Tab-separated table of C-alpha atoms and ligand atoms in Angstrom:
chain	number	residue	atom	x	y	z
Y	1	MET	CA	14.521	18.185	-8.004
Y	2	LYS	CA	13.171	15.727	-5.422
Y	3	VAL	CA	10.598	13.161	-6.833
Y	4	LEU	CA	8.425	10.870	-4.867
Y	5	GLY	CA	7.818	7.588	-6.375
Y	6	ILE	CA	4.861	5.274	-5.881
Y	7	GLU	CA	4.808	1.651	-6.924
Y	8	SER	CA	1.976	-0.691	-6.421
Y	9	SER	CA	1.765	-2.765	-9.537
Y	10	CYS	CA	1.818	-6.197	-7.893
Y	11	ASP	CA	2.442	-7.319	-4.231
Y	12	GLU	CA	5.020	-4.728	-3.130
Y	13	CYS	CA	3.866	-1.518	-1.720
Y	14	SER	CA	6.564	0.979	-2.061
Y	15	ALA	CA	7.297	4.679	-1.838
Y	16	ALA	CA	10.661	6.474	-2.464
Y	17	VAL	CA	12.077	9.920	-2.712
Y	18	VAL	CA	14.883	10.294	-5.268
Y	19	GLU	CA	16.911	13.379	-6.048
Y	20	ASP	CA	17.758	14.457	-9.505
Y	21	GLY	CA	17.162	10.824	-10.877
Y	22	ARG	CA	20.077	9.434	-9.008
Y	23	ARG	CA	20.367	10.088	-5.189
Y	24	VAL	CA	18.074	7.669	-3.305
Y	25	LEU	CA	16.988	9.453	-0.197
Y	26	SER	CA	14.540	6.726	0.731
Y	27	ASN	CA	13.178	3.637	-0.731
Y	28	ILE	CA	10.564	1.825	1.507
Y	29	VAL	CA	9.332	-1.384	0.229
Y	30	LEU	CA	6.581	-3.249	2.130
Y	31	SER	CA	6.263	-6.832	1.007
Y	32	GLN	CA	2.889	-8.644	1.087
Y	33	VAL	CA	4.500	-12.096	0.597
Y	34	ASP	CA	3.376	-13.471	3.951
Y	35	PHE	CA	-0.226	-12.729	2.926
Y	36	HIS	CA	0.083	-14.587	-0.553
Y	37	ARG	CA	2.255	-17.412	0.677
Y	38	PRO	CA	-0.610	-19.848	1.681
Y	39	TYR	CA	-1.749	-19.604	-1.997
Y	40	TYR	CA	1.821	-19.898	-3.645
Y	41	GLY	CA	1.010	-17.020	-5.834
Y	42	VAL	CA	-0.334	-13.337	-5.658
Y	43	VAL	CA	-4.045	-13.113	-4.932
Y	44	PRO	CA	-4.967	-9.896	-6.709
Y	45	GLU	CA	-7.796	-9.166	-4.497
Y	46	ILE	CA	-5.671	-9.541	-1.415
Y	47	ALA	CA	-2.978	-7.423	-3.161
Y	48	SER	CA	-5.203	-4.576	-3.855
Y	49	ARG	CA	-6.666	-4.482	-0.299
Y	50	LYS	CA	-3.211	-4.566	1.428
Y	51	HIS	CA	-2.187	-1.689	-0.875
Y	52	VAL	CA	-5.185	0.299	0.346
Y	53	GLU	CA	-4.203	-0.340	3.972
Y	54	TRP	CA	-0.648	0.366	3.515
Y	55	ILE	CA	-0.134	3.209	0.965
Y	56	ARG	CA	-0.667	6.176	3.096
Y	57	THR	CA	1.934	4.786	5.675
Y	58	VAL	CA	4.462	3.852	3.160
Y	59	VAL	CA	4.339	7.297	1.598
Y	60	GLU	CA	4.725	9.004	4.901
Y	61	ASP	CA	7.529	6.662	6.011
Y	62	SER	CA	9.396	7.294	2.733
Y	63	LEU	CA	9.160	11.118	3.312
Y	64	LYS	CA	10.278	10.649	6.901
Y	65	GLU	CA	13.150	8.700	6.137
Y	66	ALA	CA	14.282	10.906	3.503
Y	67	ALA	CA	13.859	13.924	5.959
Y	68	VAL	CA	11.685	15.687	3.188
Y	69	SER	CA	8.479	17.263	3.930
Y	70	LYS	CA	5.631	17.055	1.670
Y	71	ASN	CA	6.059	20.696	0.739
Y	72	GLU	CA	9.679	20.059	-0.271
Y	73	VAL	CA	8.569	17.470	-2.954
Y	74	ASP	CA	8.718	18.563	-6.658
Y	75	ALA	CA	6.781	16.010	-8.331
Y	76	VAL	CA	5.054	12.641	-7.898
Y	77	ALA	CA	5.805	9.699	-10.089
Y	78	VAL	CA	3.702	6.601	-10.096
Y	79	THR	CA	3.669	3.237	-11.849
Y	80	PHE	CA	0.445	3.189	-14.088
Y	81	ARG	CA	1.071	0.057	-16.189
Y	82	PRO	CA	1.562	-2.918	-16.556
Y	83	GLY	CA	0.396	-4.993	-13.540
Y	84	LEU	CA	-2.720	-5.980	-11.443
Y	85	ILE	CA	-5.329	-3.401	-12.316
Y	86	GLY	CA	-6.750	-3.204	-8.704
Y	87	SER	CA	-3.274	-2.775	-7.316
Y	88	LEU	CA	-2.126	-0.254	-9.971
Y	89	LEU	CA	-5.410	1.741	-9.173
Y	90	VAL	CA	-4.504	2.165	-5.480
Y	91	GLY	CA	-1.050	3.672	-6.186
Y	92	LEU	CA	-2.414	5.847	-8.949
Y	93	SER	CA	-5.252	7.212	-7.222
Y	94	TYR	CA	-3.216	8.109	-4.114
Y	95	ALA	CA	-0.495	9.693	-6.344
Y	96	LYS	CA	-3.152	11.760	-8.166
Y	97	GLY	CA	-4.724	12.766	-4.917
Y	98	LEU	CA	-1.388	13.815	-3.476
Y	99	ALA	CA	-0.162	15.627	-6.553
Y	100	TRP	CA	-3.397	17.478	-6.836
Y	101	SER	CA	-3.673	18.570	-3.279
Y	102	LEU	CA	-0.039	19.815	-3.424
Y	103	ARG	CA	-0.373	21.154	-6.875
Y	104	LEU	CA	2.541	19.045	-8.104
Y	105	PRO	CA	3.199	17.598	-11.543
Y	106	LEU	CA	2.237	13.993	-11.738
Y	107	VAL	CA	4.175	11.539	-14.194
Y	108	GLY	CA	2.953	7.917	-15.032
Y	109	VAL	CA	5.624	5.569	-15.257
Y	110	ASP	CA	5.968	2.206	-17.236
Y	111	HIS	CA	6.877	-0.593	-14.743
Y	112	ILE	CA	8.925	-2.294	-17.569
Y	113	LEU	CA	10.958	0.862	-18.260
Y	114	ALA	CA	11.398	1.533	-14.612
Y	115	HIS	CA	12.996	-1.825	-13.932
Y	116	LEU	CA	15.466	-1.000	-16.833
Y	117	TYR	CA	16.040	2.246	-15.213
Y	118	ALA	CA	16.993	0.756	-11.770
Y	119	PRO	CA	20.732	0.187	-12.306
Y	120	HIS	CA	21.159	3.774	-13.279
Y	121	LEU	CA	20.410	4.823	-9.791
Y	122	GLU	CA	23.570	3.184	-8.754
Y	123	ARG	CA	26.086	4.071	-11.577
Y	124	ASP	CA	26.462	5.885	-14.841
Y	125	ILE	CA	25.723	3.628	-17.649
Y	126	ASP	CA	26.016	4.691	-21.357
Y	127	TYR	CA	23.423	3.956	-23.945
Y	128	PRO	CA	22.807	1.951	-26.090
Y	129	TYR	CA	23.008	-1.412	-24.346
Y	130	LEU	CA	21.106	-4.778	-24.359
Y	131	GLY	CA	18.421	-4.720	-21.665
Y	132	LEU	CA	17.419	-8.013	-20.244
Y	133	LEU	CA	14.253	-7.521	-18.122
Y	134	VAL	CA	13.310	-10.707	-16.323
Y	135	SER	CA	10.625	-10.902	-13.726
Y	136	GLY	CA	7.548	-12.661	-12.678
Y	137	GLY	CA	5.422	-11.033	-15.383
Y	138	HIS	CA	7.946	-10.302	-18.100
Y	139	THR	CA	10.813	-11.678	-20.011
Y	140	ILE	CA	12.046	-9.075	-22.482
Y	141	ILE	CA	15.335	-8.820	-24.605
Y	142	ALA	CA	15.711	-5.313	-25.885
Y	143	ARG	CA	18.037	-2.748	-27.449
Y	144	VAL	CA	17.859	0.061	-25.095
Y	145	GLU	CA	18.532	3.395	-26.733
Y	146	ARG	CA	17.427	5.769	-24.027
Y	147	TYR	CA	15.696	5.623	-20.602
Y	148	ASP	CA	12.368	5.718	-22.510
Y	149	ARG	CA	13.105	4.134	-25.796
Y	150	ILE	CA	13.648	0.454	-26.488
Y	151	GLU	CA	13.318	-1.921	-29.303
Y	152	VAL	CA	12.267	-5.295	-28.225
Y	153	LEU	CA	14.198	-7.965	-29.909
Y	154	GLY	CA	12.906	-11.059	-28.065
Y	155	THR	CA	10.336	-11.974	-25.629
Y	156	THR	CA	8.675	-15.097	-24.008
Y	157	ILE	CA	6.120	-16.636	-26.278
Y	158	ASP	CA	4.389	-18.017	-23.207
Y	159	ASP	CA	5.315	-17.974	-19.653
Y	160	ALA	CA	7.503	-15.309	-18.048
Y	161	VAL	CA	10.800	-16.842	-16.604
Y	162	GLY	CA	9.965	-15.960	-13.005
Y	163	GLU	CA	6.505	-17.320	-13.536
Y	164	ALA	CA	8.167	-20.733	-14.354
Y	165	PHE	CA	10.162	-20.626	-11.227
Y	166	ASP	CA	7.161	-19.826	-9.101
Y	167	LYS	CA	5.085	-22.648	-10.806
Y	168	VAL	CA	7.686	-25.274	-10.400
Y	169	ALA	CA	8.323	-24.262	-6.631
Y	170	LYS	CA	4.462	-24.438	-6.053
Y	171	PHE	CA	4.095	-27.801	-7.600
Y	172	TYR	CA	7.057	-29.255	-5.625
Y	173	ASP	CA	6.221	-27.262	-2.314
Y	174	ILE	CA	9.740	-25.718	-2.439
Y	175	GLY	CA	8.475	-22.352	-1.010
Y	176	PHE	CA	7.319	-18.831	-2.048
Y	177	PRO	CA	8.328	-16.626	-3.715
Y	178	GLY	CA	9.517	-19.540	-6.088
Y	179	GLY	CA	12.622	-18.045	-7.513
Y	180	VAL	CA	14.229	-17.153	-4.228
Y	181	ALA	CA	13.411	-20.755	-2.917
Y	182	ILE	CA	14.678	-22.583	-5.853
Y	183	ASP	CA	17.807	-20.407	-6.005
Y	184	ARG	CA	18.520	-21.375	-2.430
Y	185	LEU	CA	17.857	-25.047	-2.824
Y	186	SER	CA	19.832	-25.375	-6.119
Y	187	LYS	CA	22.909	-24.621	-4.052
Y	188	THR	CA	22.858	-28.101	-2.636
Y	189	GLY	CA	21.854	-29.714	-5.925
Y	190	ASN	CA	23.479	-31.158	-8.750
Y	191	PRO	CA	22.581	-29.226	-12.010
Y	192	ARG	CA	23.247	-32.106	-14.309
Y	193	ALA	CA	21.001	-34.565	-12.574
Y	194	PHE	CA	18.160	-33.781	-15.086
Y	195	ARG	CA	18.669	-32.808	-18.613
Y	196	PHE	CA	15.525	-30.707	-19.190
Y	197	PRO	CA	14.738	-29.764	-22.890
Y	198	ARG	CA	15.465	-26.379	-24.288
Y	199	PRO	CA	13.082	-24.952	-26.809
Y	200	SER	CA	14.123	-24.530	-30.233
Y	201	LEU	CA	12.140	-21.767	-31.883
Y	202	HIS	CA	15.015	-19.644	-33.140
Y	203	LYS	CA	14.047	-18.855	-36.683
Y	204	GLY	CA	13.362	-15.568	-38.431
Y	205	GLU	CA	11.386	-13.005	-36.347
Y	206	ALA	CA	11.466	-15.315	-33.183
Y	207	TYR	CA	15.204	-15.445	-33.116
Y	208	TYR	CA	15.668	-13.970	-29.775
Y	209	ASP	CA	12.530	-15.227	-28.340
Y	210	VAL	CA	12.409	-17.754	-25.322
Y	211	SER	CA	9.752	-20.026	-24.109
Y	212	TYR	CA	9.251	-21.498	-20.626
Y	213	SER	CA	5.988	-23.621	-20.676
Y	214	GLY	CA	7.644	-26.560	-22.227
Y	215	LEU	CA	10.245	-26.640	-19.554
Y	216	LYS	CA	7.841	-26.010	-16.843
Y	217	THR	CA	5.765	-28.842	-17.968
Y	218	ALA	CA	8.759	-31.285	-18.426
Y	219	VAL	CA	9.810	-30.467	-14.731
Y	220	ILE	CA	6.375	-30.755	-13.360
Y	221	HIS	CA	4.952	-33.666	-15.046
Y	222	GLN	CA	7.915	-35.594	-16.949
Y	223	SER	CA	10.845	-35.220	-14.640
Y	224	GLU	CA	11.558	-38.875	-14.510
Y	225	GLN	CA	12.045	-38.845	-18.348
Y	226	PHE	CA	14.827	-36.350	-18.219
Y	227	TRP	CA	16.794	-37.940	-15.268
Y	228	ASP	CA	20.172	-38.727	-16.455
Y	229	GLY	CA	20.122	-42.078	-14.529
Y	230	ILE	CA	23.386	-41.527	-12.588
Y	231	SER	CA	22.595	-38.880	-10.102
Y	232	GLU	CA	20.342	-39.129	-7.150
Y	233	ARG	CA	16.810	-38.082	-7.766
Y	234	SER	CA	16.312	-35.498	-5.003
Y	235	LEU	CA	14.610	-32.142	-5.011
Y	236	PRO	CA	17.741	-30.001	-4.650
Y	237	ASN	CA	19.052	-31.861	-7.904
Y	238	LEU	CA	15.518	-31.138	-9.608
Y	239	ALA	CA	15.697	-27.614	-8.636
Y	240	ALA	CA	19.307	-27.048	-9.731
Y	241	SER	CA	18.668	-28.617	-13.037
Y	242	PHE	CA	15.532	-26.718	-13.652
Y	243	GLN	CA	17.405	-23.366	-12.756
Y	244	LYS	CA	20.258	-24.327	-14.975
Y	245	ALA	CA	17.965	-25.002	-18.004
Y	246	ALA	CA	15.828	-21.872	-17.331
Y	247	ILE	CA	18.954	-19.520	-17.039
Y	248	ASP	CA	20.943	-21.181	-19.746
Y	249	ILE	CA	18.045	-20.282	-22.226
Y	250	LEU	CA	18.151	-16.577	-21.242
Y	251	VAL	CA	21.872	-16.317	-21.293
Y	252	ASP	CA	22.198	-18.015	-24.593
Y	253	ARG	CA	19.621	-15.534	-26.195
Y	254	ALA	CA	20.795	-12.569	-24.514
Y	255	LEU	CA	24.389	-13.183	-25.540
Y	256	ALA	CA	23.400	-13.897	-29.044
Y	257	ALA	CA	21.255	-10.712	-29.299
Y	258	ALA	CA	23.964	-8.527	-27.851
Y	259	SER	CA	26.645	-9.938	-30.249
Y	260	ASP	CA	24.430	-9.783	-33.302
Y	261	ASN	CA	23.449	-6.220	-32.591
Y	262	GLY	CA	27.061	-5.005	-31.960
Y	263	LEU	CA	26.209	-4.274	-28.076
Y	264	ARG	CA	29.003	-5.034	-25.776
Y	265	ARG	CA	27.039	-4.176	-22.597
Y	266	ILE	CA	24.119	-5.979	-21.137
Y	267	VAL	CA	22.036	-4.548	-18.186
Y	268	ALA	CA	19.716	-6.730	-16.321
Y	269	GLY	CA	16.764	-5.920	-14.191
Y	270	GLY	CA	13.688	-7.392	-12.616
Y	271	GLY	CA	13.173	-10.140	-9.821
Y	272	VAL	CA	15.021	-12.865	-11.620
Y	273	ALA	CA	17.974	-10.754	-12.042
Y	274	ALA	CA	18.696	-11.499	-8.377
Y	275	ASN	CA	19.395	-15.045	-9.386
Y	276	SER	CA	22.800	-16.237	-8.182
Y	277	TYR	CA	23.216	-18.754	-11.187
Y	278	LEU	CA	22.361	-15.925	-13.768
Y	279	ARG	CA	25.020	-13.671	-12.035
Y	280	GLU	CA	27.629	-16.397	-12.099
Y	281	ARG	CA	26.897	-17.325	-15.768
Y	282	PHE	CA	27.447	-13.710	-16.850
Y	283	ALA	CA	30.342	-13.095	-14.619
Y	284	ALA	CA	32.200	-15.952	-16.494
Y	285	GLU	CA	31.628	-14.329	-19.756
Y	286	SER	CA	34.432	-12.245	-21.294
Y	287	GLY	CA	33.852	-9.689	-24.134
Y	288	VAL	CA	30.677	-8.380	-22.768
Y	289	GLU	CA	30.189	-6.123	-19.622
Y	290	VAL	CA	27.059	-7.168	-17.728
Y	291	ILE	CA	25.532	-4.857	-15.167
Y	292	PHE	CA	23.271	-5.882	-12.378
Y	293	PRO	CA	21.365	-3.692	-10.003
Y	294	SER	CA	21.746	-4.395	-6.261
Y	295	LEU	CA	19.336	-7.078	-5.025
Y	296	LYS	CA	16.844	-4.473	-3.479
Y	297	LEU	CA	16.784	-2.798	-6.861
Y	298	CYS	CA	16.113	-5.942	-8.800
Y	299	THR	CA	12.615	-6.641	-7.393
Y	300	ASP	CA	9.831	-4.005	-7.356
Y	301	ASN	CA	10.574	-0.796	-5.711
Y	302	ALA	CA	9.735	2.871	-6.067
Y	303	ALA	CA	13.135	4.273	-6.301
Y	304	MET	CA	13.375	3.186	-9.864
Y	305	VAL	CA	9.863	4.771	-10.536
Y	306	ALA	CA	10.968	8.057	-9.131
Y	307	GLY	CA	14.416	7.986	-10.891
Y	308	PHE	CA	12.676	7.485	-14.203
Y	309	GLY	CA	9.936	9.941	-13.433
Y	310	TYR	CA	12.720	12.787	-13.006
Y	311	HIS	CA	13.950	12.293	-16.584
Y	312	ALA	CA	10.318	12.142	-17.998
Y	313	LEU	CA	9.546	15.290	-16.352
Y	314	LYS	CA	12.859	17.003	-17.451
Y	315	ASP	CA	11.677	16.024	-20.991
Y	316	GLY	CA	8.327	17.728	-20.387
Y	317	LYS	CA	6.277	14.447	-20.272
Y	318	ALA	CA	4.122	15.224	-17.207
Y	319	SER	CA	0.835	13.249	-17.342
Y	320	ASP	CA	-2.630	14.503	-17.255
Y	321	PHE	CA	-4.854	13.799	-14.322
Y	322	SER	CA	-7.075	11.705	-16.529
Y	323	LEU	CA	-4.163	9.016	-16.635
Y	324	ASN	CA	-5.845	5.593	-16.140
Y	325	ALA	CA	-4.168	2.229	-15.164
Y	326	GLU	CA	-3.394	-0.326	-17.767
Y	327	ALA	CA	-3.034	-4.155	-16.937
Y	328	ARG	CA	-1.188	-4.940	-19.866
Y	329	VAL	CA	1.610	-3.424	-22.030
Y	330	ARG	CA	0.205	-1.729	-24.941
Y	331	MET	CA	2.218	-3.493	-27.695
Y	332	PHE	CA	3.148	-6.587	-25.902
Y	333	LYS	CA	5.340	-8.263	-28.503
Y	334	ARG	CA	7.874	-6.583	-30.609
Y	335	LYS	CA	7.142	-3.074	-30.424
Y	336	TYR	CA	7.502	-1.380	-26.938
Y	337	PRO	CA	6.438	0.882	-25.508
Z	401	KG4	O1	10.369	-7.834	-10.552
Z	401	KG4	P1	9.723	-8.465	-9.508
Z	401	KG4	O2	9.638	-8.284	-8.023
Z	401	KG4	O3	8.017	-8.484	-10.043
Z	401	KG4	C1	7.513	-8.528	-11.263
Z	401	KG4	O4	7.480	-7.400	-11.840
Z	401	KG4	O5	7.147	-9.699	-11.676
Z	401	KG4	O6	9.946	-10.031	-9.804
Z	401	KG4	C2	9.328	-11.160	-9.215
Z	401	KG4	C3	9.713	-12.560	-9.607
Z	401	KG4	C4	9.181	-13.697	-9.042
Z	401	KG4	O7	8.660	-14.494	-10.111
Z	401	KG4	C5	10.309	-14.375	-8.196
Z	401	KG4	O8	10.129	-15.676	-7.945
Z	401	KG4	C6	11.308	-13.868	-8.983
Z	401	KG4	O9	11.177	-12.701	-9.507
Z	401	KG4	N1	12.743	-13.988	-8.295
Z	401	KG4	C7	13.761	-14.970	-8.572
Z	401	KG4	C8	14.655	-14.596	-7.572
Z	401	KG4	N2	14.368	-13.579	-6.869
Z	401	KG4	C9	13.091	-13.307	-7.249
Z	401	KG4	N3	13.885	-15.748	-9.515
Z	401	KG4	C10	15.012	-16.412	-9.627
Z	401	KG4	N4	16.063	-16.250	-8.634
Z	401	KG4	C11	15.911	-15.388	-7.655
Z	401	KG4	N5	16.857	-15.353	-6.815
Z	402	ZN	ZN1	8.361	-5.745	-11.549
């Protein structure tokens, strides 16, 4: 079964053809990053306009690369939440039009669950496991029971981890997207030059929650206060120290959640899962298997949407054409989806 996937929730305009939820025949990702760079962040109006310009080409290119004609497609899967509403609507409307005209089933896909599905495109992974979804919009630590069933154990109480990378990079003019730029700059810095604060909110229900706004503020406005007084105060040192703090917070909570819940496997996804220090930290852990998708499948892409869509369709969960886009996750905190 060949599923055409469409992803337009943020600033990546992507289409893919995936066979049987596993074989990626094509995965075209057009990044808008050059258009948002002058603003150091994604500008929603620019994003939706670019999607309108590119969506048709990206879908046609994905079919061409997969060597699949429109008539050979069996279903259309599309991200319908969460994300920028204007951007989501472009992909969703295009997917509906295409599915309607070709008389194909349509399936709306949740972007968070699609990220968690991404590594399944590359290898067999048994459930349950601890899912660690870390991106520009989300930071979720969850027990994953099935491709479509997760129990959120912890989440950020303020900023997403990727957002903190992006804001710090913006303030210090390090580059855009911030995560990639900080990751690169950190390689030449001393991660112990600054001892930035770690949040302590680990009580009761909030045991696996994380927080990034305090760290972000410390790095932006109070970096002097956390300088250890020995190392040189340079930007690479600041970047490396921030990255260490941001990732240590995540690794600490993820390991605690896995161990407390009897899970010996952690599966990471989302843009921040591309971070090299996060990968190093987990690689050094024994007693837990940590699985990362390849870099291309960490950031937003349509293959993960098509892969997820295949399973949803097999489970009889095709969507109605009245499906609408939703900017936010429905139950954002502890119960998801
Ligand atoms: O998953 P994604 O492409 O989009 C969302 O769903 O948000 O993630 C984008 C986020 C951005 O915040 C970006 O700065 C971050 O992922 N990111 C990274 C790295 N590569 C991308 N953060 C840390 N280290 C990286 N290497
Ligand atoms: Zn994403």
